[in-house]
XYZ file of C-alpha atoms in Angstrom:
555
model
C -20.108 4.603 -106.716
C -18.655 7.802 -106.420
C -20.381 8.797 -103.089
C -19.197 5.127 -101.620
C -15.397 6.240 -102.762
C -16.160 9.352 -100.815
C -17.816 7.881 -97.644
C -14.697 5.940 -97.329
C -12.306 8.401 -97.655
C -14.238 10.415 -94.867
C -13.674 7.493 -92.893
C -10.180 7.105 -93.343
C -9.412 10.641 -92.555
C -11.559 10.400 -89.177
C -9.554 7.443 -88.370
C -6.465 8.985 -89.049
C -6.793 12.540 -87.339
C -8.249 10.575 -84.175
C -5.247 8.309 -83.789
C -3.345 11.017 -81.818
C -6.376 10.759 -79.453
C -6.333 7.660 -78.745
C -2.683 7.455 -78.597
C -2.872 9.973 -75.686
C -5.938 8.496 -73.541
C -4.971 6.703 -70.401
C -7.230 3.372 -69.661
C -5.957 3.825 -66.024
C -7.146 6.804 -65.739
C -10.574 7.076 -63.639
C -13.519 8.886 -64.639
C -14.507 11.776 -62.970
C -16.050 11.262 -59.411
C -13.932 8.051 -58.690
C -10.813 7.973 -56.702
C -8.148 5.172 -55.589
C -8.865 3.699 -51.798
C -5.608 2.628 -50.120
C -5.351 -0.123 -49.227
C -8.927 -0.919 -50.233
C -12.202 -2.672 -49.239
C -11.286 -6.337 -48.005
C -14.437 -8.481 -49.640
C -14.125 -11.554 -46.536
C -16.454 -14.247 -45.500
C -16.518 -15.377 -42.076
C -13.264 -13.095 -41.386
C -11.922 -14.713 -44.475
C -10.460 -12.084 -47.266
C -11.228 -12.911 -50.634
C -10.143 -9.700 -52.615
C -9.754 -5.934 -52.164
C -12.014 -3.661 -53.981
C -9.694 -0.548 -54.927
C -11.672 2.402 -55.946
C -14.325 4.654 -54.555
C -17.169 5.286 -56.547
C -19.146 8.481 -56.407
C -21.490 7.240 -53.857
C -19.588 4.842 -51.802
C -16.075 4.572 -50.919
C -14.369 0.947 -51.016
C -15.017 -0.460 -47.687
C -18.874 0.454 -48.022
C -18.808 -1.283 -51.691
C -16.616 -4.449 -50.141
C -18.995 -4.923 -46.994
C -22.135 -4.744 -49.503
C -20.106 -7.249 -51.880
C -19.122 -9.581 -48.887
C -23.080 -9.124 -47.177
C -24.226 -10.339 -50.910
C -21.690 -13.492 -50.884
C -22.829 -14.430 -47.095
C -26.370 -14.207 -48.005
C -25.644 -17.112 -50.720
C -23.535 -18.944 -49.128
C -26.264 -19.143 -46.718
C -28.385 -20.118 -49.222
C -28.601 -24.588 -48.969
C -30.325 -24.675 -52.337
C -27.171 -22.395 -54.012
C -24.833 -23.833 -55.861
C -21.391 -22.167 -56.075
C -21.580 -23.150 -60.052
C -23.603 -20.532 -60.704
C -20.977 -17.926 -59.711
C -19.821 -16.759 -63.883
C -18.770 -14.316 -65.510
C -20.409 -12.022 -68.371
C -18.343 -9.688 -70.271
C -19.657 -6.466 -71.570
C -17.705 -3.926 -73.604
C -17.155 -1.656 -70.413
C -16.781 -4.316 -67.744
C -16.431 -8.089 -66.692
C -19.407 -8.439 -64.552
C -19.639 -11.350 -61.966
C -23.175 -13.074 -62.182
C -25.338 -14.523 -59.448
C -27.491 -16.744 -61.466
C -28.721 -14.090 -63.791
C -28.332 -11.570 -61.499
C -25.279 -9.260 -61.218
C -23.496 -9.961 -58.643
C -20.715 -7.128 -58.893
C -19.654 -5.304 -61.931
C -15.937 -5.248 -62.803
C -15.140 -2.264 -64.448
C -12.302 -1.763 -66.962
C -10.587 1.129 -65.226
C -11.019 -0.353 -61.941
C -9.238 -3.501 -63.398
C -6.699 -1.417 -64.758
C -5.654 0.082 -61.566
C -5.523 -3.741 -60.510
C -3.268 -4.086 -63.294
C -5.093 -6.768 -64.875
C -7.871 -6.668 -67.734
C -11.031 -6.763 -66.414
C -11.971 -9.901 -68.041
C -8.920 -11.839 -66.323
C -9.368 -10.199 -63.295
C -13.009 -10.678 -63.340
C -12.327 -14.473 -63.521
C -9.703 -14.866 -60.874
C -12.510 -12.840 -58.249
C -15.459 -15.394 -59.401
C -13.669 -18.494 -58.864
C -12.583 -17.509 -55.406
C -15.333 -16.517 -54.439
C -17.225 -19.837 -55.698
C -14.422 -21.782 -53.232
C -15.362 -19.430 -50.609
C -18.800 -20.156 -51.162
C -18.589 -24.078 -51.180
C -16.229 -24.096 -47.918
C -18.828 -22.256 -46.134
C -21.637 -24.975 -46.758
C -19.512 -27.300 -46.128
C -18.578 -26.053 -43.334
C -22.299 -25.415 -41.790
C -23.424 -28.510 -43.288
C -25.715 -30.716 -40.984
C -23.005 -33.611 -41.057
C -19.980 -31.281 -40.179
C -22.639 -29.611 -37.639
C -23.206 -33.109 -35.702
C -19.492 -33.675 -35.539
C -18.816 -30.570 -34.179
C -20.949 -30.849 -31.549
C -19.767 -34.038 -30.856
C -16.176 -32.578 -30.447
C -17.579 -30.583 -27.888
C -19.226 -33.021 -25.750
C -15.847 -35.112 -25.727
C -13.974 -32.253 -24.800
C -16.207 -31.000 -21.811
C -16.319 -34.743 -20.354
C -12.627 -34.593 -20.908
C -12.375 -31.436 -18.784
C -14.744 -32.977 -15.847
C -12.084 -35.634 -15.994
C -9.185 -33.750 -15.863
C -10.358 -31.428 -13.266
C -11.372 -34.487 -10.880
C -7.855 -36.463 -11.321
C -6.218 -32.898 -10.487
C -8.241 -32.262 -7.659
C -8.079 -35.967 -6.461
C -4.186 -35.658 -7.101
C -3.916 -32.595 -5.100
C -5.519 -33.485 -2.169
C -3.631 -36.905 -1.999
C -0.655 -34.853 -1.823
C -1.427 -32.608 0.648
C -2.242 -35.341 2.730
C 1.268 -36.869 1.837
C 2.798 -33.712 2.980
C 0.934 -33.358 6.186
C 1.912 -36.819 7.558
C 5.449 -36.383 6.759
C 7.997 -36.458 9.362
C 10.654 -35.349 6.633
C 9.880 -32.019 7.036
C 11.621 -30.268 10.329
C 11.491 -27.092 11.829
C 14.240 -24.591 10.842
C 16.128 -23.326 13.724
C 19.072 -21.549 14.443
C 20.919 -22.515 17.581
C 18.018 -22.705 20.254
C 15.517 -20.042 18.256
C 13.281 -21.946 15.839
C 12.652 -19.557 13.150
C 9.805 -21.594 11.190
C 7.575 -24.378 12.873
C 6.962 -27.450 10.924
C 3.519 -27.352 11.036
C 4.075 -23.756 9.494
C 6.553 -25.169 6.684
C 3.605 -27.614 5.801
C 0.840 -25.152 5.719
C 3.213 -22.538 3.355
C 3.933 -25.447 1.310
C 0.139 -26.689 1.079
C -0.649 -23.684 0.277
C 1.210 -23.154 -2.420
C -0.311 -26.748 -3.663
C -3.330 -25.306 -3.852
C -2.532 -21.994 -5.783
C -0.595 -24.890 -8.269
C -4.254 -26.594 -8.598
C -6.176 -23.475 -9.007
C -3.717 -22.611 -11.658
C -4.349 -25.628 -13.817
C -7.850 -25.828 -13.595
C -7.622 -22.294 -14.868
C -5.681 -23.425 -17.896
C -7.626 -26.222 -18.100
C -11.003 -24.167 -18.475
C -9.151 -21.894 -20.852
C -7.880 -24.726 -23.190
C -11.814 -25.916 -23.000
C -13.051 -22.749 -24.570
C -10.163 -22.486 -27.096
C -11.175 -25.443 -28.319
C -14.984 -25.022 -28.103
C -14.977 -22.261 -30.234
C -12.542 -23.256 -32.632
C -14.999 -26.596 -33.843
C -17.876 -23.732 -35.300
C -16.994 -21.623 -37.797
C -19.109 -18.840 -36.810
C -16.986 -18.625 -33.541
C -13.955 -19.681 -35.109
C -12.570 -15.846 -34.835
C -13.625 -15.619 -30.503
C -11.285 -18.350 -30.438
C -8.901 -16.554 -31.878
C -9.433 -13.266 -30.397
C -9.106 -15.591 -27.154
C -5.767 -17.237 -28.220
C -4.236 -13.948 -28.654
C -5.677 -12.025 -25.824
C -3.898 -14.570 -23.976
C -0.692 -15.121 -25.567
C 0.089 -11.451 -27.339
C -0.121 -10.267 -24.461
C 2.102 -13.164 -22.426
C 4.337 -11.821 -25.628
C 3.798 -8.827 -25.223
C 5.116 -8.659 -21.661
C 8.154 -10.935 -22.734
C 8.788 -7.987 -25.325
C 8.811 -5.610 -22.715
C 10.940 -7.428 -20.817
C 13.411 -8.033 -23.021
C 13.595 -4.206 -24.009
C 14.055 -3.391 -20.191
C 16.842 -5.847 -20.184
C 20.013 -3.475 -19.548
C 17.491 -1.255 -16.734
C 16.689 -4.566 -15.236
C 20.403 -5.975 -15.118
C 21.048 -2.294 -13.624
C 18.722 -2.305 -10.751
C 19.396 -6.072 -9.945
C 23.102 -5.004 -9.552
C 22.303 -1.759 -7.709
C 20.340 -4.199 -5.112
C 22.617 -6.567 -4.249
C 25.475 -3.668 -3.962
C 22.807 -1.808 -1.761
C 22.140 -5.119 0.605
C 26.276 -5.636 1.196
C 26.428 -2.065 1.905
C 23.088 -2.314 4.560
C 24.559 -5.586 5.897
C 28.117 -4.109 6.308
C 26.616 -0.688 8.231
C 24.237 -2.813 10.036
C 27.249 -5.052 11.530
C 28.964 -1.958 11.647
C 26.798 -0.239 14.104
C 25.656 -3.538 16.163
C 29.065 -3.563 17.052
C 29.090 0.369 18.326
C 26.098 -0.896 19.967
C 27.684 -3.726 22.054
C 30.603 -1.772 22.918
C 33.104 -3.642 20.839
C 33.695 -0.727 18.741
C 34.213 2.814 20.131
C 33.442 6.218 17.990
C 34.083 8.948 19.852
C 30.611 11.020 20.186
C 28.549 7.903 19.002
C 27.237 6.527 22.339
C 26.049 2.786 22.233
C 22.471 3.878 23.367
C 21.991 5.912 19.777
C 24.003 3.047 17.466
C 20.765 1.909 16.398
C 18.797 4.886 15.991
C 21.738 6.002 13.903
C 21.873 3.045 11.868
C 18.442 3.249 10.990
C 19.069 6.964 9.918
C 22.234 6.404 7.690
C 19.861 3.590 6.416
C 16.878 5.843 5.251
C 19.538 7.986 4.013
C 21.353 5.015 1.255
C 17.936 3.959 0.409
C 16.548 7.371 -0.589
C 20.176 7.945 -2.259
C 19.481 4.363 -4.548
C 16.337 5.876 -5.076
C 17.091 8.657 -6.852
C 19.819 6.688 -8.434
C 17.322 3.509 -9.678
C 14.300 5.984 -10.577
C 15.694 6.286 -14.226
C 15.559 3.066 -14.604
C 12.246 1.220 -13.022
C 10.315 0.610 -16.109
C 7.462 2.918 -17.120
C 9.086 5.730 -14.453
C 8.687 7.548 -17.677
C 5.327 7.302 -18.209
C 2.741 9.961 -17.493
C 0.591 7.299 -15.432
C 3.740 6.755 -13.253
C 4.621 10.185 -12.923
C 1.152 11.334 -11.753
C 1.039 8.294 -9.181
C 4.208 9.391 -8.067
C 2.831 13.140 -7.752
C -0.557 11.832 -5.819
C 1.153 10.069 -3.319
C 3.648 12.729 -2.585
C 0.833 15.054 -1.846
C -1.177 12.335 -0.188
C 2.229 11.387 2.403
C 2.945 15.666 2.352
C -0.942 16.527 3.553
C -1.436 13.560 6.115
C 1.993 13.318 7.375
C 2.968 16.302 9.116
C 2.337 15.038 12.544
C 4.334 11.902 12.067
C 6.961 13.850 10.380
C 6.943 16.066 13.777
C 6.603 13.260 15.870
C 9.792 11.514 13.651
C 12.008 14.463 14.220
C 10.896 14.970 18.136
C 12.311 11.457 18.429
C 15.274 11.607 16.150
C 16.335 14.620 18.634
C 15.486 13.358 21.764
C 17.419 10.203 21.166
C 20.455 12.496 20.855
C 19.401 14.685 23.537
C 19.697 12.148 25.882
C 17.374 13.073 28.017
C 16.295 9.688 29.347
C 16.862 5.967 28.651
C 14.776 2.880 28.133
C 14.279 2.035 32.435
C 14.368 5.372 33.607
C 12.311 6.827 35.916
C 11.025 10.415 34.501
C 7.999 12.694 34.989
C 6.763 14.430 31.292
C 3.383 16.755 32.434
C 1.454 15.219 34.721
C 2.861 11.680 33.851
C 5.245 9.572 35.830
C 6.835 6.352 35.308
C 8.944 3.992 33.723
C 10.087 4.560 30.184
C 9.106 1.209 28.678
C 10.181 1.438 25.360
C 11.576 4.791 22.863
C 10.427 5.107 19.085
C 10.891 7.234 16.240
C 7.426 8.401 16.912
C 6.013 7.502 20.296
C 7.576 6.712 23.812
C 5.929 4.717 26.285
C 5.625 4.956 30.435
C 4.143 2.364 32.506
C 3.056 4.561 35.838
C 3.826 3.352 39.418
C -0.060 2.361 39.032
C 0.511 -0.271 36.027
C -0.815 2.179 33.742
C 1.250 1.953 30.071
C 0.573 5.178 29.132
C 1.500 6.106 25.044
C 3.065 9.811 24.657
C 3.785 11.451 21.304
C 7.398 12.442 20.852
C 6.440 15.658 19.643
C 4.902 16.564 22.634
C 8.022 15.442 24.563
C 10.190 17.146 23.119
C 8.000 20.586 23.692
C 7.527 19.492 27.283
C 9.467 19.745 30.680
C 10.726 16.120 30.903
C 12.407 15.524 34.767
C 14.424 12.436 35.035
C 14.554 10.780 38.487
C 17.214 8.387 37.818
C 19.675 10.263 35.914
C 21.972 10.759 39.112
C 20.900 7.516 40.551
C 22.818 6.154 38.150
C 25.690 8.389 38.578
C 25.684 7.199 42.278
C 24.787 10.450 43.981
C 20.271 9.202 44.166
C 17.282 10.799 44.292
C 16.290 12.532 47.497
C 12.558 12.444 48.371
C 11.441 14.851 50.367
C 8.486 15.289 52.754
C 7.233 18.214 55.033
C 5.907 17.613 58.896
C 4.730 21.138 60.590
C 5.535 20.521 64.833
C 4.433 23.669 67.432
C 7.173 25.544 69.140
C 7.321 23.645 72.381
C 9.005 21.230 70.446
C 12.606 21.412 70.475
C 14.389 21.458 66.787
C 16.933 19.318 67.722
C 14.476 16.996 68.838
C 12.317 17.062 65.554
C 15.525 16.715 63.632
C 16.916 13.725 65.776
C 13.277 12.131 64.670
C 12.854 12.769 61.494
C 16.476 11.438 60.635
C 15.962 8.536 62.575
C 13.053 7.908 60.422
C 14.457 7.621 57.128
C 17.576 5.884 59.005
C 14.890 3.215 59.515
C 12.850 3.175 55.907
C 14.538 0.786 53.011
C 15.958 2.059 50.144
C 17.280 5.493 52.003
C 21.127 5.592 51.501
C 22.847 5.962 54.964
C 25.469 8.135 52.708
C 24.837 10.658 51.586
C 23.354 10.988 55.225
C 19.831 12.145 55.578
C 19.176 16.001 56.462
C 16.596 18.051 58.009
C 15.622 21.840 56.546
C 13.246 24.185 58.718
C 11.427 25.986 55.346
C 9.325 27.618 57.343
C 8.490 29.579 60.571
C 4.776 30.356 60.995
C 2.650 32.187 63.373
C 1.979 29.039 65.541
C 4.247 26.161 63.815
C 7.298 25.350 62.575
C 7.899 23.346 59.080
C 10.687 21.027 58.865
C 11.221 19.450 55.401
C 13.091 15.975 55.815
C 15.288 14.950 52.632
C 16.621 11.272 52.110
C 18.529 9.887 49.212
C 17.487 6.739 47.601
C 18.560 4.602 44.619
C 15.175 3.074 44.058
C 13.057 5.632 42.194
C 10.895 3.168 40.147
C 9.336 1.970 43.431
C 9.600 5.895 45.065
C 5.451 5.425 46.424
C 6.515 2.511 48.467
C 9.552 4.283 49.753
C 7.530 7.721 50.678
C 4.855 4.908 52.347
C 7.377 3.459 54.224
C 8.996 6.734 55.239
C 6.011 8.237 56.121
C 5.316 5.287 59.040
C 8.518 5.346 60.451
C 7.956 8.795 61.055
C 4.996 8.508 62.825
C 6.684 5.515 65.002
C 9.358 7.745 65.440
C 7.655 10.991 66.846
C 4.906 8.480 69.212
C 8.419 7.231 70.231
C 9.852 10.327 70.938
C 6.344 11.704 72.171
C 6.390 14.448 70.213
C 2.733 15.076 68.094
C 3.078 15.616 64.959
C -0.154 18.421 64.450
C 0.087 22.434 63.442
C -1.485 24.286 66.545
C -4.021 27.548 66.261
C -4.272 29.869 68.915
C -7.818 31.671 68.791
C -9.684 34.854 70.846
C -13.222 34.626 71.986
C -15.208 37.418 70.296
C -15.710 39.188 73.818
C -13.486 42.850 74.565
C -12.908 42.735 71.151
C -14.244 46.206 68.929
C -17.238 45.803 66.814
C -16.178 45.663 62.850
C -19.318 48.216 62.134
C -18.181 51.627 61.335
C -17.735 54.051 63.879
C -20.670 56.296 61.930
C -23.677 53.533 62.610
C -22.268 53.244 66.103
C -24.175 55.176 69.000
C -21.555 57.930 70.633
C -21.532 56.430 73.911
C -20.109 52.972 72.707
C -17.879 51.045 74.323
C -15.805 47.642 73.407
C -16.992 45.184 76.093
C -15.082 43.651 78.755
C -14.603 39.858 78.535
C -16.942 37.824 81.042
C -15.687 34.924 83.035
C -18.004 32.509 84.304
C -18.519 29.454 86.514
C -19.094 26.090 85.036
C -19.004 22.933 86.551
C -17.463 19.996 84.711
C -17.510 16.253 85.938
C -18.487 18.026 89.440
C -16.252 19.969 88.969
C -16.158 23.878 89.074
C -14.184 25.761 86.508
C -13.832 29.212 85.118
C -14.186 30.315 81.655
């Protein structure tokens, strides 16, 4: 009796020194090796989240414990002989474990509840019955009633589609052919210049009919799939994924927009200011152009090159001004675009930018106009047409001939009808070589009376005659006309050139250069003196008889 009085006395005293102990332990707090996850494991079932698991465990973390959890639950529900009643609950003095049948399904621990902030065996309970719902959704779900309908669905959706598609398409074309035999729809023109043909009105407009039917059957198709993958479960989520591929990002553009807003209300402004200030320079300088305004230095010739120069100049001005604010300028995508296709325009461009500047300056220059006559190398012709880059001849052959303003501008360029059109012409000038039995005031008195005679030679300023030349046997007389025709100068030189022969058979003076020659006989030997013998002489010139026609005459 004495040693039970005893034994529970020891007890009592164990009890009460160990109260401080358990005063002080934390049930929250996890053994060693396990840590919190945050935010957890989801535990899901066909995408479905059930519960989180919150701790890892010294061999796997939470999302490696919640996808071996959730592979468990899938194989069950899999399962067509499980029932979802056998999904309980078996408490144990450390944990709440959740029971498969007999076997454990997942063990609940106590400190793992705790950090749940539930007890384990409440906790526990709460996990088992959703799972068991999860469990009984899913075969009903995949059932082979729910299977059939499905199906089903599908079928009456696809024939729908065929139908859709062939009303729209049948639709469509009916109204294309209701546009194309309409006599509503009339050419736009302004004054006697027809901008747009109708037949050109119809085809933009058919056109666009067609992009309209291409666009719903692409909806169409889309809504097809949407719902073809939303009747199965297992595809449920693609449908999804598919609904918000589509739409987030239609939202997500809208989002954008909206934040670009105030840029976008900016740069609309900034156009329209930029078109009334184009428009306004543009009527501006067509007026300079026609004459009807008058800036002193601004010829009417260069009002358009000009224009198009103060033009380049607002737009790269705006530019600078609007880069801020075009959406994503900010970006490093945009900025390294930007920085290729400066390089790009900087390394293939220098030869246009020459070419640009060589026609910039020679439309200042002045050196010739569109229908002048000019001569740039070995080319000669009529300037055809005069561009920032290239300038164009047609030849008195018909050639068009294409010529680089760069190399224009670093080339002797003669204009022939610069002081045509100042009234003074163009004198042409050819060269005809007559012996000195001719008298020069005869050869002048021809020659004038020549180009007196030839079209297109001005009577005033009167022709004129220059002897260039006085040579051993002939004279050269170099006969100069004026003319106000260059652009047909070969047929004036052609013409000039038969008068003068008329003139001079006239006159009966020939037109030829005569050569006065020595036979070779009384003349000195060219060998050297030293391979001559001493007792040379030059020989004396022989004359002989000959008889020609009967005739005898000496040579």
């Amino acid at each position: 009796m004495k040693q039970m009085k005893l034994l529970v006395l020891l007890i009592s005293l164990g009890v009460f020194f160990s109260l401080p102990v358990l005063a002080a332990w934390d049930i929250t707090q996890l053994p060693p090796g396990f840590t919190v996850a945050d935010p957890g494991g989801p535990v899901e079932l066909e995408g479905k989240v059930l519960f989180y698991l919150r701790v890892n465990s010294k061999v796997d973390t939470a999302q490696k414990r919640a996808q071996t959890l959730s592979a468990s639950i899938l194989k069950l529900a899999e399962d067509p002989l499980f029932s979802p009643k056998k999904i309980t609950v078996r408490d144990s003095e450390l944990s709440s474990d959740i029971m498969a049948g007999d076997k454990i399904l997942y063990p609940l621990w106590e400190f793992e509840a705790r950090v749940m902030g539930k007890p384990a065996n409440e906790l526990a309970r709460e996990d088992a019955d959703k799972i068991r719902q999860a469990i009984a959704a899913y075969q009903k779900e995949h059932s082979l009633r729910n299977l059939i309908i499905r199906i089903g669905k599908t079928v009456l959706a696809l024939f729908a589609l065929i139908i859709l598609v062939i009303l729209v398409n049948r639709g469509m074309r009916h109204l294309n052919r209701a546009i194309l035999a309409s006599d509503r729809i009339r050419s736009v023109k302004l004054g006697e210049f027809e901008f747009f043909t109708a037949d050109r009105i119809k085809a933009v407009i058919t056109s666009a009919v067609k992009m309209v039917r291409v666009l719903i059957i692409l909806v169409l198709l889309y809504s097809y799939f949407h719902l073809g993958l939303s009747f199965f479960p297992a595809t449920q989520g693609y449908a999804l994924r598919l609904y918000e591929s589509l739409f987030g990002a239609v939202g997500a553009m809208g989002e954008a927009i909206w934040r670009q807003t105030p840029s976008l209300v900016f740069l609309a402004v900034l156009f329209f200011i930029t078109r009334y200030v184009l428009k306004t320079l543009r009527f501006f300088f067509e007026q300079v152009g026609a004459g009807k305004v008058t800036v002193a230095g601004l010829d009417t010739e260069v009002a358009p090159i000009t224009y198009r120069i103060v033009k380049l100049l607002v737009l790269a001005f705006v530019a600078v001004i609007a880069y801020p604010y075009i959406p994503g300028s900010e970006s490093s995508a945009f900025k390294g675009i930007s920085i290729f296709l400066g390089v790009l325009f900087s390394l293939g461009s220098s030869s246009a930018i020459a070419n640009l500047i060589a026609g910039v300056s020679l439309t200042y220059m002045r050196s010739f106009r569109i229908g002048d006559v000019i001569k740039v190398g070995d080319s000669t012709g009529v300037v055809l047409e005069r561009r920032l880059y290239i300038t164009r001849l047609k030849t008195f052959k018909n050639e068009v001939i294409t010529i680089p303003n760069g190399i224009i501008l670093t080339s002797h360029v003669t204009n022939l009808s610069q002081e045509v059109k100042k009234g003074d012409g163009l004198i042409l000038h050819t060269s005809v070589t007559i012996g000195y039995d001719a008298p020069w005031e005869t050869v002048h008195h021809l020659l004038i009376e020549a180009a007196n005679r030839t079209k297109h030679v001005l009577k005033s300023p009167s022709p004129f005659v220059l002897q260039t030349a006085l040579n051993d046997f002939y004279v050269a007389y170099e006969l100069n006309a004026y003319t106000d025709a260059p652009e047909i100068m070969p047929w004036v030189y052609g013409e000039l050139h038969k008068n003068i022969q008329n003139t001079f058979n006239e006159g009966g003076v020939e037109i030829m250069s005569p050569h006065h020659t020595q036979i070779r006989d009384g003349n000195h030997t060219t060998i050297p003196a030293d391979y001559l013998p001493p007792d040379y002489e030059a020989p004396a010139i022989r004359i002989a008889n000959m008889e020609h026609n009967g005739k005898k005459e000496n040579t």
